[in-house]
Amino acid sequence: MSKLQIDALVLGAGPAGSAFALNLAPFQKVLMVDVAPGSHLAGAGFRIGESLPAAAGKLLADMGLYEEFVQQGHLPARLNTSNWGGENTVEQDSMRNLDGHGWYLDRLRFDAWLQEVAQGRGAALLRQARLASFQAARENPEWWDVLLEVQGKNVHIETKMLIDASGRKSLLTRQQGIARKVLDKLVCSWVAGVDCDRDDSDSAGVSHICAEEGGWWYTSSLPGRGRIVGFYTDADLPQAGQCSHQTGLLQRLNSNIALTVYLQEQGFVPGNHHGFCAAHSAMPDSVAGTNWLAVGDAALSFDPLSSQGIFNALYTGLAAAEAVSHYDAAAQADYAAELASIQAAYLQHLKVWYQQEQRWAEQPFWQRRNASLMTA
């Protein structure tokens, strides 16, 4: 079987994998692999994870993407309101942010655009692929021999670097036997729909966070008068089972009077897009090794309360590309140290965020966060 010889094989074609590829492809041979069957863009109807903070503007500019991104017309995130730590509603206006406003994304469009940019800069993309095996090359132990299955056919690749961009599945790190530390059991049940009465004349986006005894709610406007509503709790608590389907989620939503009134004012009508997914904080024991790196959620999975998921994907993709361009152990060690610093800051901020809410301190969801985050 003939081998395809490349410089970097990226296991995953989401924002993290695409960010890595588009930054390295102008200089080296890069292949992205969509390793999630059924998630390829042609068959995906909706993707959760729509928030991009204002600080991402500088990151996009560093990658030469900002002007083209702005032209896509994603919805500016102008205002965040919250009922957290008390009954009063607290507002955060983007005018107070020195970086300006963030964005609520059309995720399908955003992800497809990043892939197109990566391919435009020289990266190749294989869809609907499965990682069959990988091992050190016999002829050159510093390279990897990788076997992929693509639509029933075997593809044999020899690559200098392996990049784990497979999200929370962490395909590469798990298959290497690297433990992944999961800090909590957070899950999200969500439903997407349309705001029939929302005035989009100012093209502004608003999000709202609301704590309750069993977890917390998040809702935000999306492009095209769309809206997403999500409920976050722990997988082993009764409310998770109740909300694992759309009917149960909407029943719990109706019991939250303040949030229900807010959604009624927007004319929110739930659609057919519903999902139930993991949302926990997690990180592997190692994010870098001999000729491999992890990026995005495969390296650091953030609690959605931080609104840092896509930003982290873009940043780690860029940082990993810079490390790989050097091909030396020092650069990879620096990358691992930088992610360790990010992890420490994230855990400290997470502790502060959750401990602001003490109204239901004796309820299991909140009791766990007070107990675990005190020692995080």
Coordinates of C-alpha atoms in Angstrom, one line a residue:
M1 CA 0.0 0.0 0.0
S2 CA 1.4 3.4 -1.0
K3 CA 1.9 6.0 1.7
L4 CA 0.9 9.7 1.7
Q5 CA 3.7 11.6 3.3
I6 CA 2.8 14.9 5.0
D7 CA 4.1 17.2 7.8
A8 CA 1.0 17.3 10.0
L9 CA -2.2 15.2 10.3
V10 CA -5.0 16.9 12.1
L11 CA -7.6 14.6 13.7
G12 CA -10.6 16.9 13.7
A13 CA -11.9 19.6 11.4
G14 CA -13.7 21.9 13.8
P15 CA -12.5 25.4 14.8
A16 CA -9.4 24.2 16.6
G17 CA -8.3 21.8 13.8
S18 CA -9.1 24.4 11.1
A19 CA -7.2 27.2 13.0
F20 CA -4.2 24.9 13.3
A21 CA -4.3 24.0 9.6
L22 CA -4.9 27.5 8.2
N23 CA -1.9 28.8 10.1
L24 CA 0.5 26.0 9.2
A25 CA -0.6 25.0 5.7
P26 CA 1.1 27.9 3.9
F27 CA 4.5 26.5 5.0
Q28 CA 4.0 22.8 5.4
K29 CA 1.9 19.9 4.1
V30 CA -1.2 19.6 6.3
L31 CA -4.2 17.2 6.1
M32 CA -7.3 17.7 8.2
V33 CA -9.5 14.7 8.9
D34 CA -13.2 14.9 9.9
V35 CA -13.1 12.0 12.4
A36 CA -16.7 12.4 13.7
P37 CA -19.0 10.3 11.5
G38 CA -22.3 12.1 10.8
S39 CA -21.0 15.5 11.9
H40 CA -19.7 16.6 8.5
L41 CA -21.1 19.9 7.4
A42 CA -23.3 18.5 4.6
G43 CA -25.4 16.5 7.0
A44 CA -25.4 18.7 10.1
G45 CA -28.5 20.8 10.8
F46 CA -27.4 22.7 13.9
R47 CA -24.3 23.1 16.1
I48 CA -24.4 24.4 19.6
G49 CA -21.7 26.7 20.8
E50 CA -22.4 30.1 19.2
S51 CA -20.6 32.6 21.4
L52 CA -17.4 34.3 20.4
P53 CA -16.1 37.0 22.9
A54 CA -14.8 40.4 21.9
A55 CA -11.2 39.4 22.5
A56 CA -11.4 37.0 19.6
G57 CA -11.2 40.0 17.3
K58 CA -7.5 40.5 17.9
L59 CA -6.9 36.7 17.5
L60 CA -8.7 36.7 14.2
A61 CA -6.6 39.7 13.1
D62 CA -3.4 37.9 14.1
M63 CA -4.4 35.1 11.7
G64 CA -5.4 37.4 8.9
L65 CA -9.1 36.6 9.2
Y66 CA -10.7 39.6 10.8
E67 CA -11.9 41.6 7.8
E68 CA -13.4 38.6 6.1
F69 CA -15.0 37.5 9.3
V70 CA -16.7 40.8 9.8
Q71 CA -18.0 40.8 6.3
Q72 CA -20.0 37.6 7.1
G73 CA -22.4 39.6 9.2
H74 CA -22.5 37.5 12.4
L75 CA -24.8 39.0 15.0
P76 CA -23.0 41.5 17.3
A77 CA -23.3 40.6 21.0
R78 CA -24.2 43.9 22.6
L79 CA -25.7 43.0 26.0
N80 CA -25.6 40.3 28.6
T81 CA -28.1 40.2 31.4
S82 CA -28.0 37.8 34.4
N83 CA -29.9 36.7 37.5
W84 CA -27.0 35.2 39.3
G85 CA -26.3 35.5 43.0
G86 CA -29.5 37.4 43.7
E87 CA -32.9 38.3 42.4
N88 CA -31.8 41.6 40.7
T89 CA -31.0 41.6 37.0
V90 CA -27.4 42.7 36.3
E91 CA -26.5 44.1 32.8
Q92 CA -23.2 44.1 31.0
D93 CA -23.1 46.3 28.0
S94 CA -20.4 45.8 25.3
M95 CA -19.7 49.5 25.4
R96 CA -17.8 49.0 28.7
N97 CA -15.5 46.5 27.0
L98 CA -12.3 48.0 25.6
D99 CA -12.3 45.2 22.9
G100 CA -15.9 46.2 21.8
H101 CA -18.6 43.6 21.2
G102 CA -18.4 39.9 20.7
W103 CA -20.5 37.8 18.3
Y104 CA -23.3 35.2 18.2
L105 CA -22.3 32.9 15.4
D106 CA -24.0 31.0 12.7
R107 CA -21.9 28.0 13.6
L108 CA -22.4 26.0 10.4
R109 CA -21.3 29.0 8.4
F110 CA -18.4 29.8 10.7
D111 CA -17.0 26.3 10.8
A112 CA -17.4 25.9 7.0
W113 CA -15.6 29.2 6.5
L114 CA -12.6 28.2 8.6
Q115 CA -12.3 24.9 6.7
E116 CA -12.5 26.8 3.4
V117 CA -9.8 29.2 4.5
A118 CA -7.6 26.3 5.6
Q119 CA -8.0 24.6 2.2
G120 CA -7.4 27.9 0.5
R121 CA -4.1 28.2 2.2
G122 CA -3.1 24.8 1.1
A123 CA -4.5 22.2 3.6
A124 CA -6.3 19.1 2.4
L125 CA -9.5 17.8 4.0
L126 CA -10.9 14.2 4.3
R127 CA -14.5 13.8 5.5
Q128 CA -16.2 10.9 7.3
A129 CA -12.9 9.2 8.2
R130 CA -12.1 6.9 11.1
L131 CA -8.8 6.6 12.8
A132 CA -8.0 2.9 12.5
S133 CA -4.5 2.8 14.0
F134 CA -1.3 4.8 14.5
Q135 CA 2.2 3.8 15.6
A136 CA 5.8 5.0 15.2
A137 CA 7.1 4.4 11.7
R138 CA 9.5 1.5 11.4
E139 CA 11.8 3.2 9.1
N140 CA 11.9 6.5 11.1
P141 CA 10.6 6.3 14.7
E142 CA 10.3 10.1 14.8
W143 CA 7.4 9.9 12.3
W144 CA 4.0 8.3 12.7
D145 CA 2.4 5.6 10.5
V146 CA -1.4 6.2 10.5
L147 CA -4.1 4.1 9.0
L148 CA -7.4 5.8 8.2
E149 CA -10.7 4.3 6.9
V150 CA -12.4 6.7 4.6
Q151 CA -15.7 5.6 3.1
G152 CA -14.7 1.9 3.2
K153 CA -11.2 2.4 1.9
N154 CA -7.9 2.4 3.7
V155 CA -5.6 5.4 3.5
H156 CA -2.1 5.0 4.7
I157 CA -0.3 8.2 5.9
E158 CA 3.2 8.9 7.2
T159 CA 3.3 12.2 9.1
K160 CA 5.8 14.1 11.3
M161 CA 3.1 15.4 13.6
L162 CA -0.2 14.2 14.9
I163 CA -2.7 16.9 16.2
D164 CA -5.6 15.8 18.4
A165 CA -8.4 18.2 17.5
S166 CA -11.2 15.6 18.1
G167 CA -12.9 17.6 20.8
R168 CA -14.1 16.0 24.1
K169 CA -13.6 12.5 22.6
S170 CA -9.8 13.1 22.7
L171 CA -9.2 10.2 20.2
L172 CA -5.5 10.5 20.1
T173 CA -4.8 11.1 23.8
R174 CA -7.2 8.4 24.9
Q175 CA -5.7 5.8 22.5
Q176 CA -2.3 6.6 23.9
G177 CA -3.6 5.7 27.3
I178 CA -3.3 9.3 28.6
A179 CA -5.8 9.8 31.4
R180 CA -8.3 12.7 31.1
K181 CA -9.3 14.4 34.3
V182 CA -13.0 15.2 34.4
L183 CA -13.8 17.9 37.1
D184 CA -17.6 17.6 37.1
K185 CA -20.7 16.0 35.5
L186 CA -22.1 19.0 33.8
V187 CA -24.5 18.4 30.9
C188 CA -26.6 20.6 28.7
S189 CA -30.1 20.1 27.3
W190 CA -30.9 22.7 24.7
V191 CA -33.5 23.7 22.2
A192 CA -33.3 26.1 19.3
G193 CA -36.1 28.1 17.8
V194 CA -37.2 31.5 16.5
D195 CA -38.1 34.9 18.1
C196 CA -41.2 35.9 16.2
D197 CA -41.5 39.3 17.9
R198 CA -37.9 40.3 18.2
D199 CA -36.9 43.6 16.7
D200 CA -33.7 43.0 14.7
S201 CA -33.6 46.5 13.2
D202 CA -30.4 47.4 15.2
S203 CA -28.8 44.0 14.5
A204 CA -27.9 43.6 18.2
G205 CA -27.7 40.4 20.1
V206 CA -28.6 39.8 23.8
S207 CA -27.9 36.9 26.1
H208 CA -29.3 36.0 29.5
I209 CA -28.0 33.7 32.3
C210 CA -30.3 32.6 35.1
A211 CA -29.5 30.5 38.1
E212 CA -32.0 28.1 39.7
E213 CA -31.9 25.5 42.4
G214 CA -31.0 22.6 40.1
G215 CA -28.5 24.4 37.8
W216 CA -28.6 27.3 35.5
W217 CA -30.2 28.5 32.2
Y218 CA -28.6 30.3 29.3
T219 CA -30.4 31.9 26.3
S220 CA -29.2 34.1 23.5
S221 CA -30.4 35.5 20.3
L222 CA -28.9 34.1 17.1
P223 CA -28.6 35.4 13.5
G224 CA -31.9 35.5 11.5
R225 CA -34.1 35.9 14.6
G226 CA -32.9 32.6 15.9
R227 CA -32.6 31.7 19.6
I228 CA -31.1 29.0 21.7
V229 CA -32.2 28.1 25.2
G230 CA -30.1 25.7 27.3
F231 CA -30.3 24.2 30.8
Y232 CA -27.1 23.1 32.6
T233 CA -27.1 20.6 35.4
D234 CA -25.3 17.4 36.5
A235 CA -25.8 14.2 34.5
D236 CA -26.6 12.1 37.6
L237 CA -29.2 14.5 39.1
P238 CA -33.0 13.9 38.5
Q239 CA -33.5 17.1 36.5
A240 CA -31.0 15.8 33.9
G241 CA -33.2 12.9 33.1
Q242 CA -36.2 15.0 33.1
C243 CA -34.7 17.4 30.6
S244 CA -33.0 14.9 28.4
H245 CA -35.9 15.2 25.9
Q246 CA -37.4 18.4 24.5
T247 CA -40.8 18.0 26.3
G248 CA -39.2 17.7 29.7
L249 CA -36.9 20.6 29.0
L250 CA -39.8 22.9 28.1
Q251 CA -41.8 21.7 31.1
R252 CA -39.0 22.8 33.4
L253 CA -38.6 26.0 31.5
N254 CA -42.2 26.8 32.1
S255 CA -41.6 26.6 35.8
N256 CA -39.1 29.4 35.6
I257 CA -41.5 32.3 35.5
A258 CA -39.0 35.1 35.0
L259 CA -37.3 33.4 32.1
T260 CA -40.6 32.3 30.5
V261 CA -41.9 35.9 30.6
Y262 CA -38.7 37.1 28.9
L263 CA -39.0 34.5 26.2
Q264 CA -42.6 35.3 25.6
E265 CA -41.7 39.0 25.1
Q266 CA -39.4 37.9 22.3
G267 CA -42.1 35.7 20.8
F268 CA -39.9 32.6 21.2
V269 CA -41.2 29.5 19.4
P270 CA -39.2 26.3 20.0
G271 CA -38.2 24.5 16.8
N272 CA -37.2 20.8 16.1
H273 CA -33.5 21.2 17.0
H274 CA -32.9 19.7 20.4
G275 CA -29.8 18.2 21.9
F276 CA -28.4 16.7 25.1
C277 CA -24.6 16.9 25.4
A278 CA -21.6 16.9 27.8
A279 CA -20.5 20.3 29.0
H280 CA -18.1 19.4 31.8
S281 CA -14.6 20.8 32.5
A282 CA -11.9 18.4 31.6
M283 CA -8.2 18.2 30.6
P284 CA -5.8 15.3 29.8
D285 CA -2.8 14.7 32.0
S286 CA -0.6 15.7 29.0
V287 CA -1.4 18.0 26.0
A288 CA 1.9 17.4 24.2
G289 CA 4.4 14.6 23.6
T290 CA 6.8 13.3 21.1
N291 CA 5.6 14.7 17.8
W292 CA 2.0 15.2 18.9
L293 CA -0.1 18.0 20.4
A294 CA -3.7 18.4 21.6
V295 CA -5.8 21.5 20.7
G296 CA -9.3 22.9 21.5
D297 CA -11.5 20.7 23.7
A298 CA -9.1 17.8 23.4
A299 CA -6.7 19.9 25.4
L300 CA -9.0 21.9 27.6
S301 CA -12.7 21.5 27.9
F302 CA -14.3 24.6 29.5
D303 CA -17.6 25.0 31.4
P304 CA -19.9 27.0 29.0
L305 CA -20.3 29.6 31.8
S306 CA -16.9 30.9 30.7
S307 CA -18.0 31.5 27.1
Q308 CA -14.4 30.6 26.1
G309 CA -14.9 27.4 24.1
I310 CA -14.5 28.7 20.6
F311 CA -11.9 31.3 21.6
N312 CA -9.9 28.5 23.2
A313 CA -10.2 26.5 20.0
L314 CA -8.9 29.3 17.9
Y315 CA -6.1 30.3 20.3
T316 CA -4.8 26.7 20.9
G317 CA -4.9 26.1 17.1
L318 CA -2.8 29.1 16.5
A319 CA -0.4 28.4 19.4
A320 CA 0.0 24.8 18.3
A321 CA 0.8 25.7 14.7
E322 CA 3.5 28.1 16.0
A323 CA 5.0 25.3 18.2
V324 CA 4.9 22.7 15.4
S325 CA 6.6 25.1 12.9
H326 CA 9.7 24.8 15.1
Y327 CA 9.8 21.0 15.4
D328 CA 11.7 21.0 18.6
A329 CA 11.0 19.7 22.2
A330 CA 11.4 23.2 23.7
A331 CA 8.6 24.7 21.6
Q332 CA 6.2 21.9 22.5
A333 CA 7.2 22.2 26.2
D334 CA 6.4 26.0 26.0
Y335 CA 3.0 25.1 24.4
A336 CA 2.2 22.7 27.3
A337 CA 3.3 25.3 29.9
E338 CA 1.1 28.0 28.3
L339 CA -1.9 25.7 28.4
A340 CA -1.2 24.8 32.1
S341 CA -1.2 28.6 32.8
I342 CA -4.5 28.9 31.0
Q343 CA -6.0 26.0 33.0
A344 CA -4.9 27.5 36.3
A345 CA -6.5 30.9 35.5
Y346 CA -9.7 29.2 34.2
L347 CA -10.1 27.2 37.4
Q348 CA -9.7 30.2 39.6
H349 CA -12.2 32.2 37.6
L350 CA -14.7 29.3 37.6
K351 CA -14.4 29.1 41.4
V352 CA -15.2 32.8 41.6
W353 CA -18.2 32.6 39.2
Y354 CA -19.9 29.7 40.9
Q355 CA -19.3 30.9 44.5
Q356 CA -21.2 34.1 43.7
E357 CA -24.4 32.0 43.8
Q358 CA -25.3 31.0 47.3
R359 CA -29.1 31.0 47.3
W360 CA -29.3 27.2 46.9
A361 CA -26.0 26.3 48.6
E362 CA -27.6 23.1 50.1
Q363 CA -28.9 21.8 46.8
P364 CA -26.7 19.0 45.3
F365 CA -25.7 21.0 42.1
W366 CA -24.5 24.0 44.0
Q367 CA -23.2 22.1 47.0
R368 CA -20.9 20.1 44.7
R369 CA -19.5 23.3 43.2
N370 CA -18.7 24.9 46.5
A371 CA -17.0 21.7 47.8
S372 CA -15.0 20.8 44.6
L373 CA -14.0 24.3 43.6
M374 CA -12.7 25.1 47.1
T375 CA -10.0 22.6 46.4
A376 CA -9.6 23.1 42.6

